[in-house]
Amino acid sequence: MSDTAPQTAEVGVIGMAVMGSNLARNMAHKGFRVAVYNRTASRTDEVMAEHGDEGTFLPFHDLAGFVASLERPRRIVMMVKAGRGTDAVIKEITPLLQPGDVLVDGGNAYFGDTRRREEEIRPTGIHYVGTGISGGEVGALEGPSIMPGGSPESYEAIGPVLEKISAQVDGEPCCAWMGTDGAGHFVKMVHNGIEYADMQFIGEAHALLRAAGLTNAEAGDVFESWNHGDLDSYLVEITSRVLRAKDPRDPATDLLDAIRDEAGMKGTGTWTVQTALELGVDVSTISEAVFARSVSSALPLRTVGQQTLEGPDRTISVDDRQAFIDDVRDALWSAKVVAYAQGLDEIRTAAVEYDWEVDMGQVASIWRDGCIIRARLLQRIKDEYAAGDLTTLLEAPSVKAELARCQQAWRRVVARAVEAGVPVPGFSSALGYYDQVRAPRLNAALTQGLRDLFGAHTYRRVDDEGSWHVNWSGDGREVRAD
């Protein structure tokens, strides 16, 4: 179709890389007339040549023609590189838009940048909608989990499109308004942080099974069996496939053994941890997953450690293999719950800080399908938040009961791992958090006493109000400090 085609599009997509083109195809499959544009015109032509017969597309080589083709209010989804790439598109397109038009940023943007952009664009009357989209290229095509932010008015315009192309569970879309300005990208950021933790826990579970003598293929069978129970999830499902895969170059070798154990990251996990520190929220399981990736790639450090440090040989002797496998399963489930609890706590705290109206049960609901962390557990989380207001997921009746059942197995697994020298920073961090939040008294009293002695930072008493300080270098008297 030429740039002068008279037909009107219902929605437009900018950016024809894999995610953008698949999202546009998804829209077309759902019956929308979709305008498409890419800065490099040849890429638009390639997408149309391969998929132009899948629905009604209006391809354009110029941005002005693309914008002019859209019915009002215009609904435009940007699927471009986060950062400068997004800013460049915004600068180019906003002069072509009118008040009431909706500009959606579907990239993995930092929520702080989204808040800044929304504030800058707001005076023009254009709605800027930071939107988290999870599910990878397959999800973009078949139905992702979508987490839009922005104004309520913008969701009235773009919501029906996003809900229709999202994954569906029991007739409900895996898409819902998350809150104003950067809320959508914040929720997606935390989703990715939980994803980091989930994969770390799975890796630790696999390492434990291997330490107990299971082959990769046998461990793959274990993960497949777990996927039929409470651990049913996308990541557990695909773990079984990876563990049983053979090296395409050498069918006698497991693919896993041919892959370097160096994990990279693109930033969302780091943002989750950095933001949690700023908010004063404990996301230790996520931070351990981020740091574990850092250690995996610190080759000089690991080389020195392997050459100089002594310890157990990472072998676990078990009398009852199935009992040990069951313990690892319970430890994995428990750690996953803690990661969800910490992530949801970060979202809840941010909602208060930034005045977002985030419904925690709704967050769990839209994560039930389409996204990378989709899991059976999310239905339980959704139901528990629907049943009552929770300070933490850990207090939910069905969750705390299952944690109580699993905790002895969880403790046995961490203890066996420590004794054998198998690194399980995620499992042990999650257990430490569980024990911290249930403890009647923590070591923070000593910390405050030490801070008061060396820096006069004061402390608060259990039997009186106000802040207090001891004259440590003088007569030892306590004085009120506020």
Tab-separated table of C-alpha atoms in Angstrom, residues 16-437:
chain	number	residue	atom	x	y	z
A	16	MET	CA	9.426	-2.939	13.093
A	17	ALA	CA	12.035	-4.990	14.941
A	18	VAL	CA	10.824	-8.386	16.139
A	19	MET	CA	8.779	-7.132	19.106
A	20	GLY	CA	7.188	-4.255	17.206
A	21	SER	CA	6.370	-6.258	14.088
A	22	ASN	CA	4.910	-9.114	16.124
A	23	LEU	CA	2.792	-6.693	18.146
A	24	ALA	CA	1.501	-5.118	14.927
A	25	ARG	CA	0.698	-8.565	13.541
A	26	ASN	CA	-1.127	-9.422	16.776
A	27	MET	CA	-3.257	-6.293	16.375
A	28	ALA	CA	-4.027	-7.153	12.770
A	29	HIS	CA	-4.953	-10.717	13.736
A	30	LYS	CA	-7.454	-9.253	16.207
A	31	GLY	CA	-9.142	-7.250	13.444
A	32	PHE	CA	-7.528	-3.824	13.844
A	33	ARG	CA	-6.401	-1.744	10.877
A	34	VAL	CA	-2.745	-1.126	11.709
A	35	ALA	CA	-0.445	1.596	10.392
A	36	VAL	CA	3.232	0.634	10.584
A	37	TYR	CA	6.390	2.706	10.321
A	38	ASN	CA	10.094	2.113	10.786
A	39	ARG	CA	12.891	4.660	10.536
A	40	THR	CA	14.664	2.311	8.087
A	41	ALA	CA	12.055	1.957	5.353
A	42	SER	CA	13.457	-1.326	4.036
A	43	ARG	CA	12.535	-3.029	7.306
A	44	THR	CA	8.894	-1.996	6.881
A	45	ASP	CA	8.962	-3.442	3.379
A	46	GLU	CA	10.441	-6.712	4.660
A	47	VAL	CA	7.704	-7.086	7.291
A	48	MET	CA	4.985	-6.400	4.733
A	49	ALA	CA	6.499	-8.852	2.266
A	50	GLU	CA	6.544	-11.591	4.906
A	51	HIS	CA	3.330	-10.851	6.815
A	52	GLY	CA	1.312	-8.281	4.882
A	53	ASP	CA	-1.410	-10.794	4.067
A	54	GLU	CA	-2.163	-11.527	7.747
A	55	GLY	CA	-4.514	-8.565	8.182
A	56	THR	CA	-5.097	-4.947	7.250
A	57	PHE	CA	-1.795	-3.062	7.338
A	58	LEU	CA	-1.055	0.473	6.190
A	59	PRO	CA	2.735	0.693	5.730
A	60	PHE	CA	4.458	4.072	5.590
A	61	HIS	CA	7.938	5.342	4.777
A	62	ASP	CA	7.338	8.813	6.222
A	63	LEU	CA	6.241	9.675	9.732
A	64	ALA	CA	3.881	12.478	8.691
A	65	GLY	CA	1.927	10.143	6.423
A	66	PHE	CA	1.847	7.524	9.190
A	67	VAL	CA	0.376	10.011	11.675
A	68	ALA	CA	-2.099	11.423	9.157
A	69	SER	CA	-3.487	7.946	8.464
A	70	LEU	CA	-4.689	7.436	12.036
A	71	GLU	CA	-8.222	8.131	13.195
A	72	ARG	CA	-8.652	10.538	16.119
A	73	PRO	CA	-7.801	10.287	18.893
A	74	ARG	CA	-4.654	8.782	17.449
A	75	ARG	CA	-3.347	5.673	19.185
A	76	ILE	CA	0.341	5.059	18.560
A	77	VAL	CA	2.560	2.376	20.114
A	78	MET	CA	6.324	2.960	20.040
A	79	MET	CA	8.441	-0.196	20.090
A	80	VAL	CA	11.879	1.400	19.822
A	81	LYS	CA	15.120	1.183	21.757
A	82	ALA	CA	14.843	2.633	25.250
A	83	GLY	CA	16.770	5.784	26.116
A	84	ARG	CA	17.938	8.133	23.375
A	85	GLY	CA	16.038	6.210	20.721
A	86	THR	CA	12.759	6.841	22.502
A	87	ASP	CA	13.561	10.520	23.073
A	88	ALA	CA	14.399	10.937	19.384
A	89	VAL	CA	11.046	9.509	18.270
A	90	ILE	CA	9.173	11.643	20.798
A	91	LYS	CA	10.914	14.793	19.563
A	92	GLU	CA	10.043	13.966	15.966
A	93	ILE	CA	6.447	12.867	16.417
A	94	THR	CA	4.952	15.189	19.050
A	95	PRO	CA	4.750	18.220	16.672
A	96	LEU	CA	2.573	16.043	14.408
A	97	LEU	CA	0.131	15.077	17.166
A	98	GLN	CA	-2.853	16.884	18.686
A	99	PRO	CA	-4.380	17.117	22.171
A	100	GLY	CA	-6.113	13.871	23.103
A	101	ASP	CA	-3.803	11.681	21.022
A	102	VAL	CA	-2.194	8.753	22.865
A	103	LEU	CA	1.503	7.916	22.541
A	104	VAL	CA	2.416	4.558	24.089
A	105	ASP	CA	6.009	3.652	24.986
A	106	GLY	CA	6.100	-0.142	24.932
A	107	GLY	CA	9.859	-0.461	25.422
A	108	ASN	CA	11.769	-1.445	28.556
A	109	ALA	CA	12.124	2.143	29.744
A	110	TYR	CA	13.291	3.155	33.212
A	111	PHE	CA	10.213	4.322	35.083
A	112	GLY	CA	11.943	7.556	36.141
A	113	ASP	CA	12.457	8.455	32.483
A	114	THR	CA	8.792	7.691	31.841
A	115	ARG	CA	7.727	10.015	34.657
A	116	ARG	CA	9.945	12.768	33.219
A	117	ARG	CA	8.638	12.305	29.671
A	118	GLU	CA	5.015	12.220	30.786
A	119	GLU	CA	5.486	15.457	32.748
A	120	GLU	CA	7.167	17.154	29.785
A	121	ILE	CA	4.487	16.075	27.298
A	122	ARG	CA	1.448	16.641	29.544
A	123	PRO	CA	1.111	20.420	28.810
A	124	THR	CA	0.582	19.627	25.103
A	125	GLY	CA	-2.569	17.645	25.894
A	126	ILE	CA	-1.000	14.521	24.389
A	127	HIS	CA	-1.289	11.433	26.596
A	128	TYR	CA	2.041	9.701	27.172
A	129	VAL	CA	1.577	6.104	28.316
A	130	GLY	CA	4.533	4.140	29.664
A	131	THR	CA	3.608	0.503	29.146
A	132	GLY	CA	5.345	-2.669	30.254
A	133	ILE	CA	4.976	-5.572	27.820
A	134	SER	CA	6.181	-9.023	28.828
A	135	GLY	CA	6.261	-12.297	26.991
A	136	GLY	CA	9.073	-11.906	24.498
A	137	GLU	CA	8.574	-12.172	20.767
A	138	VAL	CA	6.120	-15.079	21.063
A	139	GLY	CA	4.031	-13.233	23.647
A	140	ALA	CA	3.975	-10.089	21.490
A	141	LEU	CA	2.477	-12.147	18.663
A	142	GLU	CA	0.181	-14.511	20.542
A	143	GLY	CA	-0.788	-12.442	23.583
A	144	PRO	CA	1.519	-10.759	26.111
A	145	SER	CA	0.985	-9.501	29.619
A	146	ILE	CA	0.565	-5.726	29.348
A	147	MET	CA	1.091	-3.183	32.134
A	148	PRO	CA	0.076	0.319	30.997
A	149	GLY	CA	0.424	3.486	33.055
A	150	GLY	CA	-0.593	7.031	32.141
A	151	SER	CA	-3.768	8.975	32.788
A	152	PRO	CA	-7.139	7.274	33.254
A	153	GLU	CA	-8.344	9.132	30.153
A	154	SER	CA	-5.547	7.633	28.058
A	155	TYR	CA	-6.539	4.143	29.143
A	156	GLU	CA	-10.107	4.751	27.963
A	157	ALA	CA	-8.652	5.263	24.481
A	158	ILE	CA	-5.870	2.680	24.303
A	159	GLY	CA	-7.124	0.134	26.856
A	160	PRO	CA	-9.578	-1.658	24.528
A	161	VAL	CA	-6.775	-2.296	21.999
A	162	LEU	CA	-4.274	-3.495	24.588
A	163	GLU	CA	-6.814	-5.702	26.362
A	164	LYS	CA	-7.850	-7.361	23.115
A	165	ILE	CA	-4.278	-8.246	22.077
A	166	SER	CA	-3.176	-9.392	25.548
A	167	ALA	CA	-3.181	-12.953	26.854
A	168	GLN	CA	-6.529	-14.095	28.270
A	169	VAL	CA	-7.219	-16.174	31.391
A	170	ASP	CA	-10.764	-17.347	32.158
A	171	GLY	CA	-12.105	-14.622	29.889
A	172	GLU	CA	-10.084	-11.905	31.625
A	173	PRO	CA	-7.382	-9.922	29.782
A	174	CYS	CA	-3.839	-9.953	31.142
A	175	CYS	CA	-3.852	-6.190	30.863
A	176	ALA	CA	-5.012	-3.501	33.282
A	177	TRP	CA	-4.295	0.122	34.106
A	178	MET	CA	-1.515	0.234	36.698
A	179	GLY	CA	-1.602	3.920	37.671
A	180	THR	CA	-0.439	7.323	36.493
A	181	ASP	CA	2.833	8.357	34.800
A	182	GLY	CA	5.544	5.692	35.402
A	183	ALA	CA	3.448	3.052	37.177
A	184	GLY	CA	3.261	0.693	34.194
A	185	HIS	CA	6.985	0.644	33.592
A	186	PHE	CA	7.609	0.318	37.335
A	187	VAL	CA	5.447	-2.810	37.557
A	188	LYS	CA	7.207	-4.257	34.493
A	189	MET	CA	10.591	-3.465	36.079
A	190	VAL	CA	9.664	-5.391	39.221
A	191	HIS	CA	8.267	-8.224	37.095
A	192	ASN	CA	11.717	-8.527	35.530
A	193	GLY	CA	13.367	-8.415	38.949
A	194	ILE	CA	11.224	-11.331	40.094
A	195	GLU	CA	12.150	-13.071	36.848
A	196	TYR	CA	15.834	-12.704	37.766
A	197	ALA	CA	15.195	-14.266	41.172
A	198	ASP	CA	13.064	-17.074	39.743
A	199	MET	CA	15.780	-18.114	37.302
A	200	GLN	CA	18.418	-17.956	40.045
A	201	PHE	CA	16.341	-20.260	42.261
A	202	ILE	CA	15.842	-22.681	39.380
A	203	GLY	CA	19.590	-22.685	38.776
A	204	GLU	CA	20.265	-23.412	42.445
A	205	ALA	CA	17.721	-26.237	42.459
A	206	HIS	CA	19.407	-27.757	39.424
A	207	ALA	CA	22.845	-27.425	41.046
A	208	LEU	CA	21.566	-29.266	44.119
A	209	LEU	CA	20.102	-32.073	42.042
A	210	ARG	CA	23.379	-32.421	40.161
A	211	ALA	CA	25.320	-32.407	43.450
A	212	ALA	CA	23.146	-35.320	44.568
A	213	GLY	CA	24.130	-37.333	41.492
A	214	LEU	CA	21.349	-36.667	38.989
A	215	THR	CA	22.263	-36.207	35.336
A	216	ASN	CA	20.982	-33.194	33.426
A	217	ALA	CA	18.381	-35.377	31.734
A	218	GLU	CA	17.221	-36.815	35.063
A	219	ALA	CA	17.002	-33.303	36.494
A	220	GLY	CA	14.969	-32.356	33.419
A	221	ASP	CA	12.541	-35.158	34.243
A	222	VAL	CA	12.275	-33.839	37.802
A	223	PHE	CA	11.449	-30.334	36.588
A	224	GLU	CA	8.846	-31.731	34.227
A	225	SER	CA	7.185	-33.561	37.125
A	226	TRP	CA	7.280	-30.384	39.234
A	227	ASN	CA	5.511	-28.533	36.442
A	228	HIS	CA	2.410	-30.634	37.106
A	229	GLY	CA	2.081	-29.400	40.694
A	230	ASP	CA	2.320	-26.151	42.660
A	231	LEU	CA	5.510	-25.219	40.777
A	232	ASP	CA	3.627	-25.195	37.466
A	233	SER	CA	5.119	-22.247	35.562
A	234	TYR	CA	6.553	-21.237	32.225
A	235	LEU	CA	10.128	-21.080	33.541
A	236	VAL	CA	9.948	-24.522	35.184
A	237	GLU	CA	8.451	-25.927	31.987
A	238	ILE	CA	11.213	-24.623	29.728
A	239	THR	CA	13.900	-25.607	32.246
A	240	SER	CA	13.023	-29.244	31.623
A	241	ARG	CA	13.515	-28.681	27.886
A	242	VAL	CA	16.896	-26.985	28.281
A	243	LEU	CA	18.197	-29.654	30.671
A	244	ARG	CA	17.325	-32.477	28.272
A	245	ALA	CA	18.621	-30.729	25.139
A	246	LYS	CA	21.660	-32.127	23.341
A	247	ASP	CA	24.412	-30.038	21.788
A	248	PRO	CA	23.557	-29.578	18.077
A	249	ARG	CA	27.293	-29.844	17.327
A	250	ASP	CA	27.778	-33.039	19.349
A	251	PRO	CA	24.670	-35.108	20.100
A	252	ALA	CA	26.611	-37.056	22.731
A	253	THR	CA	27.003	-33.893	24.825
A	254	ASP	CA	24.375	-32.046	26.830
A	255	LEU	CA	23.770	-28.549	25.473
A	256	LEU	CA	23.986	-27.145	29.011
A	257	ASP	CA	27.571	-28.398	29.348
A	258	ALA	CA	28.512	-26.588	26.131
A	259	ILE	CA	27.196	-23.208	27.320
A	260	ARG	CA	29.521	-20.890	29.240
A	261	ASP	CA	28.271	-20.244	32.771
A	262	GLU	CA	28.378	-16.460	32.344
A	263	ALA	CA	24.991	-14.721	32.566
A	264	GLY	CA	24.374	-11.240	31.213
A	265	MET	CA	21.690	-8.702	32.037
A	266	LYS	CA	20.060	-5.687	30.399
A	267	GLY	CA	19.395	-3.453	33.401
A	268	THR	CA	15.875	-4.028	34.707
A	269	GLY	CA	17.050	-6.275	37.534
A	270	THR	CA	19.627	-3.669	38.533
A	271	TRP	CA	16.983	-0.928	38.429
A	272	THR	CA	14.733	-3.018	40.662
A	273	VAL	CA	17.455	-3.295	43.302
A	274	GLN	CA	18.580	0.326	43.043
A	275	THR	CA	15.025	1.608	43.353
A	276	ALA	CA	14.315	-0.704	46.295
A	277	LEU	CA	17.315	0.783	48.116
A	278	GLU	CA	15.968	4.280	47.492
A	279	LEU	CA	12.525	3.234	48.773
A	280	GLY	CA	13.950	1.354	51.770
A	281	VAL	CA	12.473	-1.991	50.696
A	282	ASP	CA	14.209	-5.368	51.119
A	283	VAL	CA	14.450	-7.195	47.778
A	284	SER	CA	17.405	-9.320	48.859
A	285	THR	CA	16.395	-12.328	46.750
A	286	ILE	CA	16.378	-10.184	43.616
A	287	SER	CA	19.659	-8.508	44.547
A	288	GLU	CA	21.292	-11.904	45.117
A	289	ALA	CA	20.163	-12.947	41.635
A	290	VAL	CA	21.632	-9.764	40.140
A	291	PHE	CA	24.913	-10.215	42.004
A	292	ALA	CA	25.034	-13.901	41.063
A	293	ARG	CA	25.061	-12.859	37.406
A	294	SER	CA	27.819	-10.366	38.183
A	295	VAL	CA	29.942	-13.075	39.838
A	296	SER	CA	29.315	-15.458	36.951
A	297	SER	CA	30.877	-12.953	34.565
A	298	ALA	CA	33.791	-11.961	36.844
A	299	LEU	CA	36.202	-14.434	35.248
A	300	PRO	CA	39.468	-13.170	36.822
A	301	LEU	CA	37.844	-13.361	40.271
A	302	ARG	CA	36.523	-16.854	39.661
A	303	THR	CA	39.842	-18.046	38.269
A	304	VAL	CA	41.691	-16.898	41.379
A	305	GLY	CA	39.023	-18.382	43.621
A	306	GLN	CA	39.173	-21.768	41.935
A	307	GLN	CA	42.956	-21.807	42.189
A	308	THR	CA	43.346	-20.640	45.791
A	309	LEU	CA	40.215	-21.206	47.903
A	310	GLU	CA	39.529	-24.473	49.736
A	311	GLY	CA	36.226	-26.024	50.693
A	312	PRO	CA	33.911	-29.031	50.298
A	313	ASP	CA	33.770	-30.718	46.897
A	314	ARG	CA	30.112	-29.784	46.164
A	315	THR	CA	28.930	-33.388	46.422
A	316	ILE	CA	25.795	-34.285	48.392
A	317	SER	CA	25.334	-37.891	49.531
A	318	VAL	CA	21.681	-38.848	49.918
A	319	ASP	CA	20.202	-42.062	51.277
A	320	ASP	CA	16.753	-41.325	49.870
A	321	ARG	CA	16.994	-39.561	46.513
A	322	GLN	CA	13.244	-38.903	46.206
A	323	ALA	CA	13.077	-37.398	49.690
A	324	PHE	CA	15.904	-35.026	48.781
A	325	ILE	CA	14.190	-34.105	45.491
A	326	ASP	CA	11.001	-33.354	47.420
A	327	ASP	CA	12.952	-31.133	49.820
A	328	VAL	CA	14.461	-29.187	46.928
A	329	ARG	CA	11.001	-28.754	45.440
A	330	ASP	CA	9.673	-27.295	48.697
A	331	ALA	CA	12.691	-24.998	49.006
A	332	LEU	CA	12.194	-23.781	45.436
A	333	TRP	CA	8.499	-23.036	46.005
A	334	SER	CA	9.217	-21.222	49.276
A	335	ALA	CA	11.960	-19.059	47.772
A	336	LYS	CA	9.714	-18.157	44.834
A	337	VAL	CA	7.009	-16.993	47.244
A	338	VAL	CA	9.506	-14.759	49.047
A	339	ALA	CA	10.613	-13.200	45.744
A	340	TYR	CA	7.002	-12.420	44.845
A	341	ALA	CA	6.395	-11.035	48.338
A	342	GLN	CA	9.438	-8.746	48.094
A	343	GLY	CA	8.563	-7.575	44.586
A	344	LEU	CA	4.950	-6.823	45.501
A	345	ASP	CA	6.149	-4.985	48.593
A	346	GLU	CA	8.316	-2.779	46.388
A	347	ILE	CA	5.339	-2.009	44.146
A	348	ARG	CA	3.122	-1.269	47.163
A	349	THR	CA	5.730	1.063	48.660
A	350	ALA	CA	6.280	2.860	45.350
A	351	ALA	CA	2.528	3.326	44.938
A	352	VAL	CA	2.483	5.250	48.207
A	353	GLU	CA	5.617	7.236	47.327
A	354	TYR	CA	4.447	8.247	43.834
A	355	ASP	CA	0.692	8.385	44.504
A	356	TRP	CA	-0.224	5.516	42.202
A	357	GLU	CA	-3.470	3.575	42.548
A	358	VAL	CA	-1.978	0.120	42.044
A	359	ASP	CA	-4.253	-2.839	42.763
A	360	MET	CA	-1.930	-5.620	43.967
A	361	GLY	CA	-4.393	-8.378	43.173
A	362	GLN	CA	-4.747	-6.988	39.671
A	363	VAL	CA	-0.973	-7.041	39.235
A	364	ALA	CA	-0.968	-10.754	40.059
A	365	SER	CA	-3.945	-11.281	37.778
A	366	ILE	CA	-2.308	-9.848	34.665
A	367	TRP	CA	0.854	-11.849	35.323
A	368	ARG	CA	-1.062	-15.158	35.180
A	369	ASP	CA	-0.382	-15.593	31.469
A	370	GLY	CA	1.541	-14.015	28.626
A	371	CYS	CA	4.559	-13.002	30.700
A	372	ILE	CA	7.781	-14.804	31.560
A	373	ILE	CA	6.915	-15.327	35.246
A	374	ARG	CA	3.451	-16.737	34.546
A	375	ALA	CA	2.768	-19.468	37.090
A	376	ARG	CA	0.025	-21.310	38.952
A	377	LEU	CA	1.128	-19.464	42.092
A	378	LEU	CA	-0.202	-16.182	40.691
A	379	GLN	CA	-3.816	-17.387	40.857
A	380	ARG	CA	-3.323	-18.004	44.567
A	381	ILE	CA	-1.764	-14.555	44.977
A	382	LYS	CA	-4.658	-12.931	43.080
A	383	ASP	CA	-7.222	-14.709	45.265
A	384	GLU	CA	-5.440	-13.828	48.501
A	385	TYR	CA	-5.255	-10.111	47.683
A	386	ALA	CA	-8.916	-10.193	46.625
A	387	ALA	CA	-9.831	-11.724	49.988
A	388	GLY	CA	-8.252	-8.987	52.096
A	389	ASP	CA	-5.735	-6.172	52.393
A	390	LEU	CA	-2.251	-7.610	52.970
A	391	THR	CA	0.858	-5.941	54.333
A	392	THR	CA	2.886	-8.803	52.868
A	393	LEU	CA	2.039	-11.818	50.754
A	394	LEU	CA	3.658	-13.970	53.446
A	395	GLU	CA	0.728	-13.356	55.815
A	396	ALA	CA	-1.889	-14.629	53.351
A	397	PRO	CA	-3.614	-17.649	54.964
A	398	SER	CA	-2.886	-20.234	52.260
A	399	VAL	CA	0.647	-18.938	51.735
A	400	LYS	CA	1.714	-18.908	55.375
A	401	ALA	CA	0.265	-22.389	55.859
A	402	GLU	CA	2.226	-23.785	52.922
A	403	LEU	CA	5.414	-22.023	54.042
A	404	ALA	CA	4.980	-23.581	57.477
A	405	ARG	CA	4.701	-26.987	55.829
A	406	CYS	CA	7.736	-26.422	53.600
A	407	GLN	CA	10.095	-24.663	55.963
A	408	GLN	CA	11.831	-27.690	57.486
A	409	ALA	CA	12.628	-29.011	54.004
A	410	TRP	CA	13.801	-25.521	53.024
A	411	ARG	CA	16.127	-25.404	56.051
A	412	ARG	CA	17.470	-28.893	55.364
A	413	VAL	CA	18.274	-27.963	51.770
A	414	VAL	CA	20.118	-24.776	52.712
A	415	ALA	CA	22.051	-26.618	55.447
A	416	ARG	CA	23.009	-29.483	53.125
A	417	ALA	CA	24.110	-27.000	50.460
A	418	VAL	CA	26.287	-25.047	52.904
A	419	GLU	CA	27.872	-28.240	54.233
A	420	ALA	CA	28.627	-29.439	50.691
A	421	GLY	CA	29.871	-26.093	49.386
A	422	VAL	CA	27.075	-25.745	46.806
A	423	PRO	CA	26.376	-22.002	46.428
A	424	VAL	CA	22.710	-21.173	47.073
A	425	PRO	CA	22.672	-17.408	47.711
A	426	GLY	CA	19.050	-17.126	46.572
A	427	PHE	CA	17.631	-19.936	48.714
A	428	SER	CA	19.542	-18.810	51.805
A	429	SER	CA	18.691	-15.128	51.314
A	430	ALA	CA	14.994	-15.945	50.976
A	431	LEU	CA	15.130	-18.045	54.151
A	432	GLY	CA	16.972	-15.253	55.970
A	433	TYR	CA	14.236	-12.795	54.973
A	434	TYR	CA	11.537	-15.198	56.168
A	435	ASP	CA	13.258	-15.487	59.546
A	436	GLN	CA	13.851	-11.737	59.772
A	437	VAL	CA	10.246	-10.712	59.263
